[in-house]
Amino acid sequence: MSILKNKLFRILAIAFAILILAWVWVFIEEKQEFLEIDFYDVGQGDAIFIETPKGKQILVDGGPDLTILEKLGRELPFWDRYIDLVILTHPEHDHIGGLIEVIKRYKVGGILTTGVVRDTAEYRKWQRIIEQENIPIYIAQAGKVIDLGSNIKLVILHPFENLSGQEIKKANNTSIVAQLVYGDFEVLLTGDIEKKVEKALVNSANPPAGGLESDILKIPHHGSKTSSTKNFIQAVNPIIAIIQAGKDNPYGHPHQSVLDTLSDITTFITGRDGDVEILSDGVRFQVR
Ligand SMILES: [Zn+2]
């Protein structure tokens, strides 16, 4: 009798476990129906996390410090220690600082960078970890297209040339600019580019398929007055603008003149509004 009871109990336990697994599976499937883009509030710096409907994960910049680890810890389930692609737009502290910790603690499928080098302790640490972990490096240059599956691609618009190995102290204008395209939905990521590169992009001899026009624009250089010319904002013509700038940062980002330029566009500031999450099915999008 007790053997029979035992068996019954085991069968029930297994059935219950299968049911739980099925629920988890449905939950994961449902969550990944959309392309997700998170603009994190990481203080004064940029950090953008992208997850495709098939679960490909991309991190663009990592902010200045360990805050990004908290954000990823909340975003990813505890068993997920793998990020498909890490993108460093340019090697400045407010972009690379947190990324160093990410590539140390997570397994990373590859790094997309301009290859611009810096003679700083921080940059050497970055390089040391890449060598130790043997992470593949891909050099970003305009014209390259990265296929993320699920009909999603990342179109590289800048830098126009291969900058690999060059030491450039003021690296803002070397930033990777990339357009994330999912059907009719586009997001333009701009790093810290300034007016000079904005102008060059507007006048580009090889514009992307739909021009610069994008639903979502990550405002360049934390809303600094060095960037966001009227011409550039008009060319992108975004529905939503996102400024990644820390609360009470010492640089006065975002500048009032930029906010004036954006006065007709719904604008979020991470330091004021917190994390901004955007979901899209390739036609419509939703902000959370
Ligand atoms: Zn920056």
mmCIF file of C-alpha atoms and ligand atoms in Angstrom:
data_model
loop_
_atom_site.group_PDB
_atom_site.id
_atom_site.type_symbol
_atom_site.label_atom_id
_atom_site.label_comp_id
_atom_site.label_asym_id
_atom_site.label_seq_id
_atom_site.Cartn_x
_atom_site.Cartn_y
_atom_site.Cartn_z
ATOM 1 C CA MET A 1 0.000 0.000 0.000
ATOM 2 C CA SER A 2 2.711 2.451 1.032
ATOM 3 C CA ILE A 3 4.732 1.605 -2.104
ATOM 4 C CA LEU A 4 1.678 2.456 -4.189
ATOM 5 C CA LYS A 5 1.196 5.724 -2.280
ATOM 6 C CA ASN A 6 4.841 6.566 -2.793
ATOM 7 C CA LYS A 7 4.550 5.973 -6.535
ATOM 8 C CA LEU A 8 1.405 8.077 -6.750
ATOM 9 C CA PHE A 9 3.137 10.871 -4.870
ATOM 10 C CA ARG A 10 6.101 10.728 -7.246
ATOM 11 C CA ILE A 11 3.868 10.834 -10.322
ATOM 12 C CA LEU A 12 1.992 13.816 -8.885
ATOM 13 C CA ALA A 13 5.252 15.603 -8.066
ATOM 14 C CA ILE A 14 6.546 15.076 -11.601
ATOM 15 C CA ALA A 15 3.233 16.247 -13.108
ATOM 16 C CA PHE A 16 3.351 19.330 -10.905
ATOM 17 C CA ALA A 17 6.957 20.078 -11.933
ATOM 18 C CA ILE A 18 6.017 19.763 -15.617
ATOM 19 C CA LEU A 19 3.095 22.142 -15.081
ATOM 20 C CA ILE A 20 5.380 24.728 -13.419
ATOM 21 C CA LEU A 21 7.935 24.404 -16.240
ATOM 22 C CA ALA A 22 5.174 24.873 -18.813
ATOM 23 C CA TRP A 23 4.066 28.044 -17.052
ATOM 24 C CA VAL A 24 7.617 29.397 -16.952
ATOM 25 C CA TRP A 25 8.005 28.557 -20.633
ATOM 26 C CA VAL A 26 4.750 30.309 -21.598
ATOM 27 C CA PHE A 27 5.828 33.310 -19.533
ATOM 28 C CA ILE A 28 9.218 33.485 -21.291
ATOM 29 C CA GLU A 29 7.583 33.057 -24.708
ATOM 30 C CA GLU A 30 5.047 35.795 -23.972
ATOM 31 C CA LYS A 31 7.662 38.171 -22.642
ATOM 32 C CA GLN A 32 9.742 37.688 -25.753
ATOM 33 C CA GLU A 33 6.985 38.414 -28.222
ATOM 34 C CA PHE A 34 8.354 41.958 -28.448
ATOM 35 C CA LEU A 35 11.601 43.694 -29.134
ATOM 36 C CA GLU A 36 12.517 45.325 -25.837
ATOM 37 C CA ILE A 37 14.779 48.343 -25.392
ATOM 38 C CA ASP A 38 15.638 49.620 -21.925
ATOM 39 C CA PHE A 39 17.268 52.985 -21.381
ATOM 40 C CA TYR A 40 18.608 52.617 -17.852
ATOM 41 C CA ASP A 41 19.044 55.335 -15.299
ATOM 42 C CA VAL A 42 22.693 54.664 -14.463
ATOM 43 C CA GLY A 43 23.478 58.173 -13.226
ATOM 44 C CA GLN A 44 25.595 60.350 -15.495
ATOM 45 C CA GLY A 45 26.209 58.004 -18.439
ATOM 46 C CA ASP A 46 24.640 55.769 -21.079
ATOM 47 C CA ALA A 47 23.487 52.167 -20.788
ATOM 48 C CA ILE A 48 20.939 50.642 -23.153
ATOM 49 C CA PHE A 49 19.800 47.028 -23.064
ATOM 50 C CA ILE A 50 18.159 45.382 -26.083
ATOM 51 C CA GLU A 51 16.423 41.992 -26.143
ATOM 52 C CA THR A 52 14.981 40.555 -29.351
ATOM 53 C CA PRO A 53 11.836 38.376 -29.446
ATOM 54 C CA LYS A 54 14.113 35.315 -29.782
ATOM 55 C CA GLY A 55 16.066 36.337 -26.688
ATOM 56 C CA LYS A 56 19.223 37.814 -28.226
ATOM 57 C CA GLN A 57 20.659 40.289 -25.739
ATOM 58 C CA ILE A 58 22.735 43.347 -26.560
ATOM 59 C CA LEU A 59 24.135 45.916 -24.144
ATOM 60 C CA VAL A 60 25.129 49.321 -25.531
ATOM 61 C CA ASP A 61 27.509 51.090 -23.095
ATOM 62 C CA GLY A 62 27.584 50.483 -19.348
ATOM 63 C CA GLY A 63 27.427 53.831 -17.560
ATOM 64 C CA PRO A 64 30.184 54.994 -15.180
ATOM 65 C CA ASP A 65 29.984 52.441 -12.352
ATOM 66 C CA LEU A 66 28.464 49.270 -10.867
ATOM 67 C CA THR A 67 24.853 50.484 -11.245
ATOM 68 C CA ILE A 68 24.586 48.559 -14.522
ATOM 69 C CA LEU A 69 25.137 45.258 -12.640
ATOM 70 C CA GLU A 70 22.079 46.001 -10.490
ATOM 71 C CA LYS A 71 20.022 46.762 -13.613
ATOM 72 C CA LEU A 72 21.116 43.571 -15.386
ATOM 73 C CA GLY A 73 20.564 41.571 -12.184
ATOM 74 C CA ARG A 74 16.957 42.728 -12.168
ATOM 75 C CA GLU A 75 16.525 42.281 -15.940
ATOM 76 C CA LEU A 76 17.968 38.815 -16.416
ATOM 77 C CA PRO A 77 16.978 35.616 -14.621
ATOM 78 C CA PHE A 78 19.702 34.352 -12.257
ATOM 79 C CA TRP A 79 20.730 31.526 -14.602
ATOM 80 C CA ASP A 80 21.323 33.868 -17.537
ATOM 81 C CA ARG A 81 24.984 34.935 -17.387
ATOM 82 C CA TYR A 82 25.436 35.372 -21.136
ATOM 83 C CA ILE A 83 25.138 38.539 -23.221
ATOM 84 C CA ASP A 84 25.315 38.050 -26.978
ATOM 85 C CA LEU A 85 26.880 41.377 -27.876
ATOM 86 C CA VAL A 86 28.356 44.296 -25.943
ATOM 87 C CA ILE A 87 28.732 47.597 -27.795
ATOM 88 C CA LEU A 88 31.139 50.300 -26.634
ATOM 89 C CA THR A 89 30.202 53.491 -28.504
ATOM 90 C CA HIS A 90 33.437 55.234 -27.436
ATOM 91 C CA PRO A 91 35.954 54.702 -24.635
ATOM 92 C CA GLU A 92 34.915 57.487 -22.218
ATOM 93 C CA HIS A 93 34.396 56.789 -18.510
ATOM 94 C CA ASP A 94 30.614 57.360 -18.508
ATOM 95 C CA HIS A 95 30.256 54.608 -21.153
ATOM 96 C CA ILE A 96 33.098 52.150 -20.474
ATOM 97 C CA GLY A 97 33.299 52.297 -16.635
ATOM 98 C CA GLY A 98 30.406 49.913 -15.978
ATOM 99 C CA LEU A 99 31.063 47.828 -19.105
ATOM 100 C CA ILE A 100 34.403 46.687 -17.651
ATOM 101 C CA GLU A 101 32.508 45.098 -14.752
ATOM 102 C CA VAL A 102 29.970 43.551 -17.139
ATOM 103 C CA ILE A 103 32.562 41.791 -19.316
ATOM 104 C CA LYS A 104 34.325 40.627 -16.132
ATOM 105 C CA ARG A 105 31.203 39.041 -14.622
ATOM 106 C CA TYR A 106 29.166 37.941 -17.641
ATOM 107 C CA LYS A 107 30.130 35.718 -20.519
ATOM 108 C CA VAL A 108 30.042 37.857 -23.637
ATOM 109 C CA GLY A 109 29.644 36.580 -27.208
ATOM 110 C CA GLY A 110 31.446 39.520 -28.785
ATOM 111 C CA ILE A 111 32.280 43.204 -28.493
ATOM 112 C CA LEU A 112 31.482 45.794 -31.133
ATOM 113 C CA THR A 113 33.747 48.829 -30.848
ATOM 114 C CA THR A 114 35.359 51.498 -33.003
ATOM 115 C CA GLY A 115 38.775 50.195 -31.863
ATOM 116 C CA VAL A 116 39.755 53.714 -30.714
ATOM 117 C CA VAL A 117 42.305 53.293 -27.907
ATOM 118 C CA ARG A 118 43.041 55.447 -24.853
ATOM 119 C CA ASP A 119 46.151 55.691 -22.714
ATOM 120 C CA THR A 120 44.310 55.365 -19.399
ATOM 121 C CA ALA A 121 44.346 52.786 -16.590
ATOM 122 C CA GLU A 122 40.643 52.188 -17.248
ATOM 123 C CA TYR A 123 41.194 51.439 -20.919
ATOM 124 C CA ARG A 124 44.118 49.101 -20.190
ATOM 125 C CA LYS A 125 41.910 47.183 -17.731
ATOM 126 C CA TRP A 126 39.247 46.871 -20.443
ATOM 127 C CA GLN A 127 41.817 45.465 -22.878
ATOM 128 C CA ARG A 128 43.290 43.106 -20.284
ATOM 129 C CA ILE A 129 39.898 41.524 -19.535
ATOM 130 C CA ILE A 130 39.117 41.141 -23.260
ATOM 131 C CA GLU A 131 42.419 39.288 -23.701
ATOM 132 C CA GLN A 132 41.967 37.154 -20.585
ATOM 133 C CA GLU A 133 38.426 36.180 -21.523
ATOM 134 C CA ASN A 134 39.325 35.852 -25.195
ATOM 135 C CA ILE A 135 36.281 37.880 -26.305
ATOM 136 C CA PRO A 136 35.958 38.329 -30.090
ATOM 137 C CA ILE A 137 36.183 41.969 -31.245
ATOM 138 C CA TYR A 138 34.241 43.399 -34.170
ATOM 139 C CA ILE A 139 35.075 46.825 -35.579
ATOM 140 C CA ALA A 140 32.136 49.123 -36.284
ATOM 141 C CA GLN A 141 32.139 51.105 -39.484
ATOM 142 C CA ALA A 142 29.369 52.742 -41.516
ATOM 143 C CA GLY A 143 27.789 50.324 -43.972
ATOM 144 C CA LYS A 144 27.993 47.267 -41.722
ATOM 145 C CA VAL A 145 24.711 45.606 -40.863
ATOM 146 C CA ILE A 146 24.359 43.217 -37.927
ATOM 147 C CA ASP A 147 21.551 40.693 -38.308
ATOM 148 C CA LEU A 148 19.957 40.052 -34.906
ATOM 149 C CA GLY A 149 17.453 37.494 -36.229
ATOM 150 C CA SER A 150 13.650 37.869 -35.826
ATOM 151 C CA ASN A 151 13.830 40.284 -38.795
ATOM 152 C CA ILE A 152 15.743 42.792 -36.639
ATOM 153 C CA LYS A 153 18.955 44.453 -37.718
ATOM 154 C CA LEU A 154 21.425 46.974 -36.445
ATOM 155 C CA VAL A 155 22.644 49.302 -39.191
ATOM 156 C CA ILE A 156 25.965 51.022 -38.431
ATOM 157 C CA LEU A 157 25.988 54.661 -39.642
ATOM 158 C CA HIS A 158 29.140 55.964 -37.957
ATOM 159 C CA PRO A 159 32.182 56.090 -37.786
ATOM 160 C CA PHE A 160 32.601 56.536 -41.527
ATOM 161 C CA GLU A 161 36.141 55.075 -41.424
ATOM 162 C CA ASN A 162 37.861 52.240 -39.644
ATOM 163 C CA LEU A 163 39.384 53.923 -36.548
ATOM 164 C CA SER A 164 40.875 50.754 -35.087
ATOM 165 C CA GLY A 165 44.106 51.328 -33.163
ATOM 166 C CA GLN A 166 43.934 55.127 -33.290
ATOM 167 C CA GLU A 167 44.486 57.011 -30.052
ATOM 168 C CA ILE A 168 41.958 59.835 -29.919
ATOM 169 C CA LYS A 169 41.704 61.844 -26.707
ATOM 170 C CA LYS A 170 38.422 63.602 -27.402
ATOM 171 C CA ALA A 171 36.510 60.562 -28.541
ATOM 172 C CA ASN A 172 32.914 61.908 -28.572
ATOM 173 C CA ASN A 173 32.910 62.377 -32.333
ATOM 174 C CA THR A 174 34.215 58.838 -32.893
ATOM 175 C CA SER A 175 31.035 57.363 -31.309
ATOM 176 C CA ILE A 176 29.236 54.475 -32.923
ATOM 177 C CA VAL A 177 25.896 55.621 -34.335
ATOM 178 C CA ALA A 178 23.522 52.762 -35.112
ATOM 179 C CA GLN A 179 19.933 52.407 -36.192
ATOM 180 C CA LEU A 180 18.013 49.469 -34.752
ATOM 181 C CA VAL A 181 15.381 48.446 -37.294
ATOM 182 C CA TYR A 182 12.430 46.088 -36.683
ATOM 183 C CA GLY A 183 9.930 46.275 -39.548
ATOM 184 C CA ASP A 184 8.533 49.825 -39.490
ATOM 185 C CA PHE A 185 10.013 50.606 -36.094
ATOM 186 C CA GLU A 186 13.397 52.328 -35.732
ATOM 187 C CA VAL A 187 15.556 53.438 -32.837
ATOM 188 C CA LEU A 188 18.556 55.704 -33.420
ATOM 189 C CA LEU A 189 21.453 55.308 -30.985
ATOM 190 C CA THR A 190 23.968 58.128 -31.109
ATOM 191 C CA GLY A 191 26.580 57.836 -28.350
ATOM 192 C CA ASP A 192 28.080 61.261 -27.646
ATOM 193 C CA ILE A 193 28.312 62.658 -31.183
ATOM 194 C CA GLU A 194 28.437 66.418 -31.529
ATOM 195 C CA LYS A 195 27.246 68.900 -34.172
ATOM 196 C CA LYS A 196 30.001 68.055 -36.667
ATOM 197 C CA VAL A 197 29.002 64.383 -36.922
ATOM 198 C CA GLU A 198 25.279 65.191 -36.794
ATOM 199 C CA LYS A 199 25.790 67.413 -39.853
ATOM 200 C CA ALA A 200 27.823 64.750 -41.640
ATOM 201 C CA LEU A 201 25.083 62.174 -40.949
ATOM 202 C CA VAL A 202 22.350 64.481 -42.285
ATOM 203 C CA ASN A 203 24.440 65.054 -45.446
ATOM 204 C CA SER A 204 25.648 61.445 -45.640
ATOM 205 C CA ALA A 205 26.342 60.136 -49.127
ATOM 206 C CA ASN A 206 25.111 56.707 -48.006
ATOM 207 C CA PRO A 207 22.028 57.257 -45.852
ATOM 208 C CA PRO A 208 20.204 54.238 -44.394
ATOM 209 C CA ALA A 209 17.185 52.856 -46.281
ATOM 210 C CA GLY A 210 14.587 55.139 -44.672
ATOM 211 C CA GLY A 211 16.971 58.042 -44.058
ATOM 212 C CA LEU A 212 17.767 58.918 -40.438
ATOM 213 C CA GLU A 213 14.071 59.003 -39.596
ATOM 214 C CA SER A 214 13.400 56.994 -36.424
ATOM 215 C CA ASP A 215 10.559 56.568 -33.918
ATOM 216 C CA ILE A 216 12.903 56.766 -30.949
ATOM 217 C CA LEU A 217 16.021 58.929 -30.684
ATOM 218 C CA LYS A 218 18.629 58.585 -27.976
ATOM 219 C CA ILE A 219 19.630 62.238 -27.744
ATOM 220 C CA PRO A 220 23.400 62.559 -28.340
ATOM 221 C CA HIS A 221 25.852 63.443 -25.566
ATOM 222 C CA HIS A 222 23.394 63.460 -22.642
ATOM 223 C CA GLY A 223 21.549 66.504 -24.005
ATOM 224 C CA SER A 224 24.662 68.680 -24.040
ATOM 225 C CA LYS A 225 24.541 71.925 -26.023
ATOM 226 C CA THR A 226 27.419 70.524 -28.134
ATOM 227 C CA SER A 227 24.792 68.415 -29.909
ATOM 228 C CA SER A 228 21.136 68.148 -31.045
ATOM 229 C CA THR A 229 21.092 70.716 -33.854
ATOM 230 C CA LYS A 230 17.634 71.537 -35.227
ATOM 231 C CA ASN A 231 18.612 70.044 -38.610
ATOM 232 C CA PHE A 232 19.576 66.742 -37.050
ATOM 233 C CA ILE A 233 16.445 66.495 -34.878
ATOM 234 C CA GLN A 234 14.298 67.339 -37.927
ATOM 235 C CA ALA A 235 16.051 64.685 -40.033
ATOM 236 C CA VAL A 236 15.415 62.018 -37.367
ATOM 237 C CA ASN A 237 11.915 63.352 -36.655
ATOM 238 C CA PRO A 238 11.417 61.155 -33.560
ATOM 239 C CA ILE A 239 8.153 60.558 -31.707
ATOM 240 C CA ILE A 240 10.062 59.940 -28.477
ATOM 241 C CA ALA A 241 13.392 61.450 -27.389
ATOM 242 C CA ILE A 242 15.386 59.939 -24.550
ATOM 243 C CA ILE A 243 18.111 61.809 -22.703
ATOM 244 C CA GLN A 244 20.415 59.703 -20.547
ATOM 245 C CA ALA A 245 21.697 62.176 -17.975
ATOM 246 C CA GLY A 246 22.238 61.857 -14.234
ATOM 247 C CA LYS A 247 20.134 63.733 -11.711
ATOM 248 C CA ASP A 248 21.911 66.954 -10.633
ATOM 249 C CA ASN A 249 24.970 66.132 -12.760
ATOM 250 C CA PRO A 250 27.824 68.681 -12.625
ATOM 251 C CA TYR A 251 27.716 69.325 -16.395
ATOM 252 C CA GLY A 252 24.222 70.810 -16.423
ATOM 253 C CA HIS A 253 22.990 68.082 -18.832
ATOM 254 C CA PRO A 254 20.546 68.391 -20.465
ATOM 255 C CA HIS A 255 21.023 71.971 -21.648
ATOM 256 C CA GLN A 256 17.944 74.220 -21.780
ATOM 257 C CA SER A 257 18.577 75.004 -25.471
ATOM 258 C CA VAL A 258 18.307 71.267 -26.276
ATOM 259 C CA LEU A 259 15.084 70.975 -24.263
ATOM 260 C CA ASP A 260 13.772 73.954 -26.258
ATOM 261 C CA THR A 261 14.647 72.205 -29.543
ATOM 262 C CA LEU A 262 12.759 69.135 -28.271
ATOM 263 C CA SER A 263 9.748 71.092 -26.985
ATOM 264 C CA ASP A 264 7.337 69.437 -29.468
ATOM 265 C CA ILE A 265 8.656 65.919 -28.858
ATOM 266 C CA THR A 266 7.783 63.674 -25.900
ATOM 267 C CA THR A 267 11.056 63.596 -24.001
ATOM 268 C CA PHE A 268 12.208 61.378 -21.156
ATOM 269 C CA ILE A 269 15.238 62.124 -18.981
ATOM 270 C CA THR A 270 16.527 59.038 -17.145
ATOM 271 C CA GLY A 271 17.830 61.078 -14.168
ATOM 272 C CA ARG A 272 14.335 62.549 -13.698
ATOM 273 C CA ASP A 273 12.033 59.788 -14.997
ATOM 274 C CA GLY A 274 14.036 56.649 -14.172
ATOM 275 C CA ASP A 275 14.451 53.666 -16.507
ATOM 276 C CA VAL A 276 12.539 53.895 -19.786
ATOM 277 C CA GLU A 277 11.359 50.605 -21.316
ATOM 278 C CA ILE A 278 10.106 50.421 -24.896
ATOM 279 C CA LEU A 279 8.398 47.396 -26.452
ATOM 280 C CA SER A 280 7.675 46.989 -30.158
ATOM 281 C CA ASP A 281 6.145 44.332 -32.384
ATOM 282 C CA GLY A 282 7.732 45.892 -35.481
ATOM 283 C CA VAL A 283 4.702 48.050 -36.254
ATOM 284 C CA ARG A 284 3.631 49.793 -33.075
ATOM 285 C CA PHE A 285 5.501 50.533 -29.890
ATOM 286 C CA GLN A 286 4.699 51.141 -26.280
ATOM 287 C CA VAL A 287 6.618 53.056 -23.582
ATOM 288 C CA ARG A 288 6.689 51.847 -19.981
HETATM 289 ZN ZN ZN B 1 29.005 60.390 -22.433
#
